[in-house]
Coordinates of C-alpha atoms and ligand atoms in Angstrom, one line a residue:
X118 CA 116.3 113.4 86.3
X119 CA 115.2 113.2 82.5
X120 CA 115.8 116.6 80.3
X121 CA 112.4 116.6 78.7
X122 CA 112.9 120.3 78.9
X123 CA 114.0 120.5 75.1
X124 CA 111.3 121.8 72.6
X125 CA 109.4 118.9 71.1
X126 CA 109.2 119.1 67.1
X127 CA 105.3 119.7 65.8
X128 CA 103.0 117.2 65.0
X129 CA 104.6 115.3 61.5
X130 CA 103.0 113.8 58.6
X131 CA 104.7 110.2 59.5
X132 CA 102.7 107.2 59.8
X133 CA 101.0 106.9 63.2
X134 CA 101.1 103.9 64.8
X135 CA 97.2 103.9 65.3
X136 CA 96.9 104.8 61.3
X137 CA 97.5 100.4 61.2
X138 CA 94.6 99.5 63.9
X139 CA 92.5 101.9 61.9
X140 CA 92.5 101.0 58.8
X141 CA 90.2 98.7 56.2
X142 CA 91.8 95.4 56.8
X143 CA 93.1 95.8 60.2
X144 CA 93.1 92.6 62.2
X145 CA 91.9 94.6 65.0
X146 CA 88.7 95.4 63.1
X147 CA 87.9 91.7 61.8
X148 CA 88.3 90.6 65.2
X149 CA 86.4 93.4 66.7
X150 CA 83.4 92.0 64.3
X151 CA 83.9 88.3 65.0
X152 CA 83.4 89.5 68.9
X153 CA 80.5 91.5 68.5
X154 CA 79.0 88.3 66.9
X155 CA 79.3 86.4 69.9
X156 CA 79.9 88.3 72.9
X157 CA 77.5 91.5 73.6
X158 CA 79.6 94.8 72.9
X159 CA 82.7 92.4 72.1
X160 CA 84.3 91.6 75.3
X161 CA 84.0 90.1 78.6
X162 CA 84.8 93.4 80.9
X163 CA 84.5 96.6 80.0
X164 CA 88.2 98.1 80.8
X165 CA 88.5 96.3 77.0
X166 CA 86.2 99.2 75.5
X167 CA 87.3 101.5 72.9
X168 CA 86.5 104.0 70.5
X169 CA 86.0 102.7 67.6
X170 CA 87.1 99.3 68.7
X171 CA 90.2 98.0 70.7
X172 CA 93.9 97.1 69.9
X173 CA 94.3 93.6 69.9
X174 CA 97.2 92.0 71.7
X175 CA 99.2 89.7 70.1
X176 CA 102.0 88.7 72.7
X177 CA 103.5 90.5 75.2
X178 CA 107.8 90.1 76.3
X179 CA 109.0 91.8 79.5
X180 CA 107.2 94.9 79.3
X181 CA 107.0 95.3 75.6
X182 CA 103.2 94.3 73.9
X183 CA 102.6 93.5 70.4
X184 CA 99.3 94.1 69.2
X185 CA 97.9 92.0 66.1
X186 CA 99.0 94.8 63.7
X187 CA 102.3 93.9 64.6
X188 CA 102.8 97.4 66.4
X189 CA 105.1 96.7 69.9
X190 CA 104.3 99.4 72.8
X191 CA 106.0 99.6 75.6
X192 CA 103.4 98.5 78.4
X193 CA 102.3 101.1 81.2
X194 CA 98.9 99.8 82.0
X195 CA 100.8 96.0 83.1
X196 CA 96.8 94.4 82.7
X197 CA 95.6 97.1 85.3
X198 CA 98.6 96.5 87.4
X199 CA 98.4 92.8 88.0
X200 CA 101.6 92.4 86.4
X201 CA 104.8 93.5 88.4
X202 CA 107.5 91.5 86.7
X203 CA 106.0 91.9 83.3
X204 CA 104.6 89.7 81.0
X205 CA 105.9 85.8 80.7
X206 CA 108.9 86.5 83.3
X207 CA 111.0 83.4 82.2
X208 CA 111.4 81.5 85.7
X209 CA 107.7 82.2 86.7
X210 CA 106.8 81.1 82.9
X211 CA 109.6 78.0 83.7
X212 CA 107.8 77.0 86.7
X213 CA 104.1 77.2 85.8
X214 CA 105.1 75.2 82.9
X215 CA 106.7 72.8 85.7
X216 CA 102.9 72.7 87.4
X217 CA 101.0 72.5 84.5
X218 CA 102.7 68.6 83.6
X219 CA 101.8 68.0 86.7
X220 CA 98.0 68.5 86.8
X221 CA 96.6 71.8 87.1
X222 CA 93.9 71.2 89.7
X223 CA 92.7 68.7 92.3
X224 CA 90.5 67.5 94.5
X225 CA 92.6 67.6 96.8
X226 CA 95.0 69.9 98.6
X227 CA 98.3 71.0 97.7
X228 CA 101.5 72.1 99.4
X229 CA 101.2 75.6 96.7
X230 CA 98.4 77.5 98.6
X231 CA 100.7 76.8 102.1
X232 CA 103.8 78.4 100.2
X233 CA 102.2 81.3 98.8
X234 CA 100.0 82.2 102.4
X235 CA 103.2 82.0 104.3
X236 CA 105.0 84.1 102.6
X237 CA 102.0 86.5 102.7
X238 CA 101.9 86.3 106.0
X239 CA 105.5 86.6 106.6
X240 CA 105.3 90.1 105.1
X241 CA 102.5 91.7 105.9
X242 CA 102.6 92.5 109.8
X243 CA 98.7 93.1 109.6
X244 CA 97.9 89.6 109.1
X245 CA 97.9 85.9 110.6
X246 CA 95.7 84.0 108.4
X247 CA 95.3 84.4 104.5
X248 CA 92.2 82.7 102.3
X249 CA 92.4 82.4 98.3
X250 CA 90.1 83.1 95.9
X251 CA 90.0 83.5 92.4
X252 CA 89.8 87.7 91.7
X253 CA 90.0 90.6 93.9
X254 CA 86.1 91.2 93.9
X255 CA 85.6 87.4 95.8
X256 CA 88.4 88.8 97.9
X257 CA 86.7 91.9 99.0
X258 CA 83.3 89.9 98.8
X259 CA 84.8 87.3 101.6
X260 CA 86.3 90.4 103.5
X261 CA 82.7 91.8 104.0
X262 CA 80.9 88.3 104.6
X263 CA 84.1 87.6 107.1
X264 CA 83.0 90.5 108.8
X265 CA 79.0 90.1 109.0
X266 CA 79.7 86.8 110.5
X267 CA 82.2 88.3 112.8
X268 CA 80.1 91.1 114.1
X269 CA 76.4 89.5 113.8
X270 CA 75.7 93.0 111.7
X271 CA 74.7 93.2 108.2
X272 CA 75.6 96.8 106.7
X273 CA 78.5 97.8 105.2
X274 CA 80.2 101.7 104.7
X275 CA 82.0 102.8 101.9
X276 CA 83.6 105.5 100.2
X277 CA 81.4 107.5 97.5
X278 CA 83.4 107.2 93.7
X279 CA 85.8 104.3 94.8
X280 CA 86.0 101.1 93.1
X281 CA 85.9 98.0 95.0
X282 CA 85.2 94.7 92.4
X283 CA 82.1 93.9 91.0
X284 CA 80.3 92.5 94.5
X285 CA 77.3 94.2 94.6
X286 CA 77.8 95.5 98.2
X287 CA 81.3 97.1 97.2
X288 CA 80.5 98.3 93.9
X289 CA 77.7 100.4 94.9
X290 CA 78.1 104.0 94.8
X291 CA 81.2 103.5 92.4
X292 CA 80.1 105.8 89.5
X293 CA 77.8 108.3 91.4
X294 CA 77.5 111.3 89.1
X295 CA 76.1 114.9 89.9
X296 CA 72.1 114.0 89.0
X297 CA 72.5 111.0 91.5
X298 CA 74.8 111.9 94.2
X299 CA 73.0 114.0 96.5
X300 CA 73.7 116.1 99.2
X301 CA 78.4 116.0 99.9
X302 CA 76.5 115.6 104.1
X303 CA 74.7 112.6 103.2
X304 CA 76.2 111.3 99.9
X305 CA 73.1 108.6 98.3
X306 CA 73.5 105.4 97.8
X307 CA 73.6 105.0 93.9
X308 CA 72.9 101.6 92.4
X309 CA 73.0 100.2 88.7
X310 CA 69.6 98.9 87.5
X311 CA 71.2 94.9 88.1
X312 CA 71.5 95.7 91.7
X313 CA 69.0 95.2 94.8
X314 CA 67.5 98.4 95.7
X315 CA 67.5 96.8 99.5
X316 CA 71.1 98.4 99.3
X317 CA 70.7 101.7 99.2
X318 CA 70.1 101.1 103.0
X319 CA 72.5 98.1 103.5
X320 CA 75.1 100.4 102.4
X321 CA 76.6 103.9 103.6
X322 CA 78.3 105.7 101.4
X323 CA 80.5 108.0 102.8
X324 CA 82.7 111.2 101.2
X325 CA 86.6 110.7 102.0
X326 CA 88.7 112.8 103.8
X327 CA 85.3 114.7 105.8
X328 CA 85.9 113.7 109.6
X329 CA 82.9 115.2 110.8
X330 CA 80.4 113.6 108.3
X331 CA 82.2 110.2 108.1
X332 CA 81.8 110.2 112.2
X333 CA 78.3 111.5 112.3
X334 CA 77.1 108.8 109.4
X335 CA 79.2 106.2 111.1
X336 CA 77.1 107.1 114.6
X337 CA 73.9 106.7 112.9
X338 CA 74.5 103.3 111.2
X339 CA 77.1 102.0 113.9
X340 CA 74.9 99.5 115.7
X341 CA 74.1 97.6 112.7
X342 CA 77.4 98.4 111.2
X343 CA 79.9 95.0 110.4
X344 CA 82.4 97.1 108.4
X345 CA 84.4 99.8 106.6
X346 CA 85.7 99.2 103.4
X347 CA 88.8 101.8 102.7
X348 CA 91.3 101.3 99.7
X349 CA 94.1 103.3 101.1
X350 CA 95.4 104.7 97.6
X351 CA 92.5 104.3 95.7
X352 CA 93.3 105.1 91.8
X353 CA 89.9 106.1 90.9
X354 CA 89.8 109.2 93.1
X355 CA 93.7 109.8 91.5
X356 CA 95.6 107.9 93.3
X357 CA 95.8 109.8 96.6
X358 CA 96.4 108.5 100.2
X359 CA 93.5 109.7 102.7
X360 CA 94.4 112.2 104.9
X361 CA 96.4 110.4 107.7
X362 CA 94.4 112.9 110.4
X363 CA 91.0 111.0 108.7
X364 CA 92.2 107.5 108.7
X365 CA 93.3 107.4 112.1
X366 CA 89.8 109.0 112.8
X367 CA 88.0 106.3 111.2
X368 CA 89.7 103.5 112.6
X369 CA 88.9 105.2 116.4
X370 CA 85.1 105.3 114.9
X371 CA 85.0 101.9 113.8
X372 CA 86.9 101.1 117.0
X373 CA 84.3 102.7 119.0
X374 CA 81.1 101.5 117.0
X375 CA 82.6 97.8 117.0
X376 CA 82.8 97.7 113.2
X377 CA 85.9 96.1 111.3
X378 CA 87.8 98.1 109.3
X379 CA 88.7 96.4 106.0
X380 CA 91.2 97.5 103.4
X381 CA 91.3 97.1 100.1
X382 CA 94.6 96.5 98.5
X383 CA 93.6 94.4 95.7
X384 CA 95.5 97.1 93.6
X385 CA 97.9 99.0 96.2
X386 CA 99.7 96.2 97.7
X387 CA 101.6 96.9 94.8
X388 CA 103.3 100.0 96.7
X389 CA 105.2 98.3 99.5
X390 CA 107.0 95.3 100.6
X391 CA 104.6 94.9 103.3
X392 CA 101.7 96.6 101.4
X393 CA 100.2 99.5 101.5
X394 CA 98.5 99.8 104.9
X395 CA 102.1 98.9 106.2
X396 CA 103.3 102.3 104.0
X397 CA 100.6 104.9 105.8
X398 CA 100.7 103.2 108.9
X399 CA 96.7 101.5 108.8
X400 CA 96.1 98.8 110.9
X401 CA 93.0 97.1 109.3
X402 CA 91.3 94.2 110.9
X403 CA 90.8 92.9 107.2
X404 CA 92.5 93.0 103.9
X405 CA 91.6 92.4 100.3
X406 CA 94.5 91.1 97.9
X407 CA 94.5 90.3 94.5
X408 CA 96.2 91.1 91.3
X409 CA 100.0 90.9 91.6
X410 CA 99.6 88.0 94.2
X411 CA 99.0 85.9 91.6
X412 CA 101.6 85.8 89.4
X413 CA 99.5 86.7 86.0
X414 CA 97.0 84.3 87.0
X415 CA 93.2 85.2 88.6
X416 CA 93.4 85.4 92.2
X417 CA 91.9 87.0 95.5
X418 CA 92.3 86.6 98.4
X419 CA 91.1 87.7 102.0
X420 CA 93.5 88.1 104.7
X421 CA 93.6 89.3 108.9
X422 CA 94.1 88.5 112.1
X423 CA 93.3 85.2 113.5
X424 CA 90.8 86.3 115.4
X425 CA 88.7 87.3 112.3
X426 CA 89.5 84.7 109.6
X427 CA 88.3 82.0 112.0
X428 CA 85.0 83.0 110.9
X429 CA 86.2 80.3 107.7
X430 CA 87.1 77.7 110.1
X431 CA 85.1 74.6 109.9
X432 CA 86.5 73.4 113.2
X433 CA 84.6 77.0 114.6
X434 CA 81.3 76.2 113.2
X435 CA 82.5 78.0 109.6
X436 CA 80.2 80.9 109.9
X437 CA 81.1 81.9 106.3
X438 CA 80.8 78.9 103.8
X439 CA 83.6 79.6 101.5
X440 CA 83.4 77.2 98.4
X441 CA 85.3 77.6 94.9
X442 CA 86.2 75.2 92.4
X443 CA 89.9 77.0 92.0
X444 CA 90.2 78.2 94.8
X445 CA 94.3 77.5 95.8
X446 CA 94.9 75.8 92.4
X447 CA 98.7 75.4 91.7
X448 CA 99.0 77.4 88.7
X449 CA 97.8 80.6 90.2
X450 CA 99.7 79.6 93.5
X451 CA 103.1 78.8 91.8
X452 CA 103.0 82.0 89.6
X453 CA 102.2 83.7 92.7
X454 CA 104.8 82.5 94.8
X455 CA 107.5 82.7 92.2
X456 CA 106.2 86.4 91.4
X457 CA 106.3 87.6 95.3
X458 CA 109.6 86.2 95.8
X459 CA 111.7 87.8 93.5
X460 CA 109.3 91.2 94.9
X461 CA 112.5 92.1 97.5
X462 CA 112.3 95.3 99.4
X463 CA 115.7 96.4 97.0
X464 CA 113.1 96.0 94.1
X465 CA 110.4 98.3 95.9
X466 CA 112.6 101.0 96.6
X467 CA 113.8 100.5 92.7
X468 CA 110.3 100.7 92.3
X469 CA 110.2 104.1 94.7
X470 CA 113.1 105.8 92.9
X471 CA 111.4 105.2 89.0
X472 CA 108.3 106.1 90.2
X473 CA 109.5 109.4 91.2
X474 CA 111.0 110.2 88.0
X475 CA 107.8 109.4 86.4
X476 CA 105.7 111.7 88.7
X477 CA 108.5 114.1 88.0
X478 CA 108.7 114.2 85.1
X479 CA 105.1 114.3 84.4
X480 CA 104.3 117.0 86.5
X481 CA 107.8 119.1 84.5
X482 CA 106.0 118.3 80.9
X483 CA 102.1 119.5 82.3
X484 CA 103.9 123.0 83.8
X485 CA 105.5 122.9 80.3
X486 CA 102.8 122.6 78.1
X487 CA 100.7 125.1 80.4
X488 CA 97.9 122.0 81.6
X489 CA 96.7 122.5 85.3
X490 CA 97.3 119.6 86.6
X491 CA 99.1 117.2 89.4
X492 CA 101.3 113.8 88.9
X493 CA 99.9 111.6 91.9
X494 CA 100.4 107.9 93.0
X495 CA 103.3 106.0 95.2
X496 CA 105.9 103.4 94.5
X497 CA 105.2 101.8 90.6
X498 CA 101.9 103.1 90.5
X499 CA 101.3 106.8 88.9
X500 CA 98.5 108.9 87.7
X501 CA 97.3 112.2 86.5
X502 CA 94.6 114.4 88.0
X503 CA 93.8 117.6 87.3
X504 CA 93.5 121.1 88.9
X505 CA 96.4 123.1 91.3
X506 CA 96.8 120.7 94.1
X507 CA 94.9 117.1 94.7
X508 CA 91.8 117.0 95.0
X509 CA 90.5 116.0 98.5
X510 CA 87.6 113.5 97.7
X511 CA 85.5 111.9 94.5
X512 CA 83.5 115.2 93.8
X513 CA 86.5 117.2 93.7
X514 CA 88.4 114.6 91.2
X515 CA 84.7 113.9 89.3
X516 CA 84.5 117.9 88.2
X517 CA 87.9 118.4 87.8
X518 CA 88.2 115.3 85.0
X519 CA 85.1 116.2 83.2
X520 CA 86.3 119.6 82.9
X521 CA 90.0 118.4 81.7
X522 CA 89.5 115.7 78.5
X523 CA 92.9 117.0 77.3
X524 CA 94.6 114.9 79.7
X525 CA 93.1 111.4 78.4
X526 CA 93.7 112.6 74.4
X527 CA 97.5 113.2 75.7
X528 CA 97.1 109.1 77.2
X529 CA 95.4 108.1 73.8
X530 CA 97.9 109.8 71.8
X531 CA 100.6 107.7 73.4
X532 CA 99.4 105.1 71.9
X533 CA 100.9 106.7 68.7
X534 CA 104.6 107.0 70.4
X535 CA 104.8 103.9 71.4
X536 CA 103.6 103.5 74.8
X537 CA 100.6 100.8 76.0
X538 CA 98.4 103.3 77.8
X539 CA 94.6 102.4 79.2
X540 CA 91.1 104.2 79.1
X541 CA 91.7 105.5 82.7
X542 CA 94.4 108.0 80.7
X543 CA 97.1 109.1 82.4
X544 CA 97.6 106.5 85.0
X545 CA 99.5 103.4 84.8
X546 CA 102.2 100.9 86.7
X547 CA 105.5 100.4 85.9
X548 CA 107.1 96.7 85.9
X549 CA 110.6 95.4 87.2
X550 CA 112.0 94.7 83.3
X551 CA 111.2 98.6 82.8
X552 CA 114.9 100.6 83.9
X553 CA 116.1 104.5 83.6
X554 CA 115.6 104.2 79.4
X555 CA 111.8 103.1 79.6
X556 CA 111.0 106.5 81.9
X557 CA 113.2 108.7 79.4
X558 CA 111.0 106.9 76.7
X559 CA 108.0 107.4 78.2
X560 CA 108.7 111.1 79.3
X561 CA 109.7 111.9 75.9
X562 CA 106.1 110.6 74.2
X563 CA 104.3 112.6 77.0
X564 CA 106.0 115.4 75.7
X565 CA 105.1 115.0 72.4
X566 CA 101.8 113.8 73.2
X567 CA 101.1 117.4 75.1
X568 CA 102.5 119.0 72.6
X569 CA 100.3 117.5 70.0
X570 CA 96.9 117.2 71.8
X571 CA 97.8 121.2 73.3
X572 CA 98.9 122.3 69.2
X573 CA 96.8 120.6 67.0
X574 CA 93.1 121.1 66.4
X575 CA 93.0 117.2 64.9
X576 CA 91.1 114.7 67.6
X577 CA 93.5 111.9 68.3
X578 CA 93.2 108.2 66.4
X579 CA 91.9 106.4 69.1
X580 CA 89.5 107.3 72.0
X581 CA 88.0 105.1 74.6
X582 CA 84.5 105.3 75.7
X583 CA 83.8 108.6 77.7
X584 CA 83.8 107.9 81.4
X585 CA 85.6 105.3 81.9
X586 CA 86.2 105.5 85.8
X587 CA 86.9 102.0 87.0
X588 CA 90.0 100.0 87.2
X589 CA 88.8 96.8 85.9
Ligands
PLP887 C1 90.9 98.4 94.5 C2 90.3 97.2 93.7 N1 89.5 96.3 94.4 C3 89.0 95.3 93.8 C4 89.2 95.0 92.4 C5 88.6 93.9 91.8 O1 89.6 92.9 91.4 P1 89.3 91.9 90.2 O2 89.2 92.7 88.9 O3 90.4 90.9 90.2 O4 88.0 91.2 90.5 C6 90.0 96.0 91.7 C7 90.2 95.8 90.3 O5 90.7 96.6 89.6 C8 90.5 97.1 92.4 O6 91.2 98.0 91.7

């Protein structure tokens, strides 16, 4: 285990890091105006969004990132988790070069998509069948229109405050707040202005870890009820696995009502060499993938039994039409491929044991620095929520962050000890170039970064916009 138990020296008058970004002739700035020319608010996704504008990247090695000010950090957020072996891993980079002189796309199928499903379905012991797509919101999309057409139903149930892609259907309910969110027995269905208000009845949204209201919401709806979508670690309510007493409930519920249960692991497949359902012992009718599947590349994908997926079977009447122009393309496939394979269960348990010392360690520098709060997450994946224990469901997590913002200036501030860190604050996934040294490192700016955000009355360099909840 790291020593961060030594005093960390005050705040200096040494150049920060963010000082660069921030001043007159920053490259960061100039390209922050040339965006706002042409894109509205800069970017195309709003994870990008920071106070007073973002760090721009200029290449990223392994797990270090160089931003355009020349300023290398040593990358915790890995693009929001898609990238597990870092950034241009040589072989993957090797072999999608190998694909690229090849052609990159065709009318016509390839041997790649075969590789990459059965190796898929090789691992995970919850599937038969996979389908691609080309980001994890088509992949939960095709999850629930897999499920309509398997069931004949139309609505959907979800879980209020979790983040599921931008498909209208999952994202509802994703950033309920306390004027919106009505009653914790019959959470409301809250919908941005771009969405149809026909889904506040379409979808259910239901409050995690309550067995009694889940069931009795699940009984009212069940009839017309195709699915459940559940992300079993779901990072924006902290990274904290459902009770296993309230999974196994819902999956009897959706059992009985003769709705599918669908997971979401576009993010937590990441956790397990046979994903994350595998690690808490779900069996879900349909699964959700994305992210580290595809190599660095956009993907989804949609994944289940055989007796589900032939919904997409043409020869069965294809009751879901399921179209896409890159759908399966090589790149994405080869990157994937060449990404999952080198993903052994020796380099999840690596995964396991660095993980640990980063929860650790995290939760030894908040006792330290006097900051109520726990270190949460599984395998490469961390995060930082606060109060005394976890909090059991979004409410509980909602409260306890707006009443907490020293924990995101202690994320921001990383930025100035050289650690890539995202507007979700203290949460991020660790890569398989990152060893024993990268922890220590990282420990040791959290330190300092408590120390500085706890000492000094000064607002931190950077901020990101307030509320950032989602994961992408
Ligand atoms: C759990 C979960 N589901 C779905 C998505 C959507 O994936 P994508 O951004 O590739 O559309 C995300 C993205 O962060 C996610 O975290």
């Amino acid at each position: 285990m790291n020593d961060v138990s030594r005093p960390v020296a005050a705040a200096t008058d040494a150049p920060r890091s963010t000082d660069r970004y921030l001043g007159e002739d920053a490259a960061s700035r100039s390209l922050y105006e040339r965006a706002l020319d042409v894109m509205p608010g800069g970017n195309s996704r709003h994870t990008l969004v920071m106070d007073p504008y973002p760090i721009y990247a200029a290449s990223g090695h392994g797990c270090i990132v160089t931003d355009v000010e020349g300023q290398e950090r040593i990358d915790f957020v890995n693009n929001y988790t898609s990238l597990i072996l870092g950034h241009s891993h040589p072989e993957v980079t090797e072999a999608v070069a190998r694909v690229i002189g090849n052609g990159t796309a065709f009318s016509l199928p390839t041997e790649t998509d075969i590789r990459l499903a059965e190796l898929l379905v090789e691992r995970i012991p919850y599937i038969d069948q996979v389908r691609f797509a080309n980001s994890g919101s088509e992949g939960v999309l095709l999850a629930i229109r897999a499920a309509r057409a398997a069931t004949g139903r139309s609505k959907i149930a979800k879980f209020e405050g979790c983040y599921h892609g931008i498909y209208d259907y999952a994202q509802a309910s994703d950033s309920s707040r306390p004027k919106n969110w009505g009653e914790s027995e019959r959470p409301a269905t809250t919908l941005e202005p771009s969405m149809a208000k026909s889904l506040e009845t379409e979808v259910v949204t239901l409050p995690l870890n309550d067995i009694e209201v889940c069931g009795a919401l699940i009984d009212e709806h069940g009839d017309d009820l195709a699915a459940v979508v559940m992300d079993p670690l779901p990072a924006a309510l902290g990274l904290i696995p459902p009770r296993a007493d309230f999974v196994a409930a819902i999956r009897a519920k959706t059992k009985e009502c003769g709705a599918l249960l669908i997971a979401d692991e576009v993010l937590s497949f990441r956790i397990d060499y046979r994903g994350a359902c595998h690690r808490f012992g779900i069996e879900p009718d349909l699964v959700s993938l994305g992210k580290i599947i595809g190599g660095g590349f956009p993907v989804g994908a949609v994944a289940g039994k055989a007796d589900v997926m032939r919904v997409f079977d043409h020869r069965d009447g294809e009751l879901v039409h399921h179209g896409g122009t890159y759908n399966g393309n090589p790149v994405t496939m080869v990157a994937g491929y060449e990404t999952m394979k080198r993903l052994t269960p020796d380099v999840f348990a690596e995964f396991d044991r660095l993980g640990d010392r980063v929860r650790d360690g995290l939760q030894e520098v908040l006792r330290r620095h006097g900051i109520e709060a726990v270190a949460t997450g599984r395998g490469s994946l961390f995060s930082v929520v606060p109060g005394d224990q976890p909090p059991k469901d979004f409410r509980a997590v909602f409260t306890a962050r707006s009443t907490a913002p020293q924990l995101q200036k202690i994320a921001l501030e990383m930025l100035n000890r050289g650690m890539l860190m995202g507007a979700r604050g203290l949460f991020g996934a660790l890569s398989t170039p990152m060893g024993d040294a990268e922890i220590d490192r990282f420990l040791e700016a959290a330190d300092g970064a408590a120390h500085w955000v706890r000492g000094s009355s000064d607002p931190p360099r950077a901020t990101p916009r307030s509320g950032g909840a989602r994961t992408k």
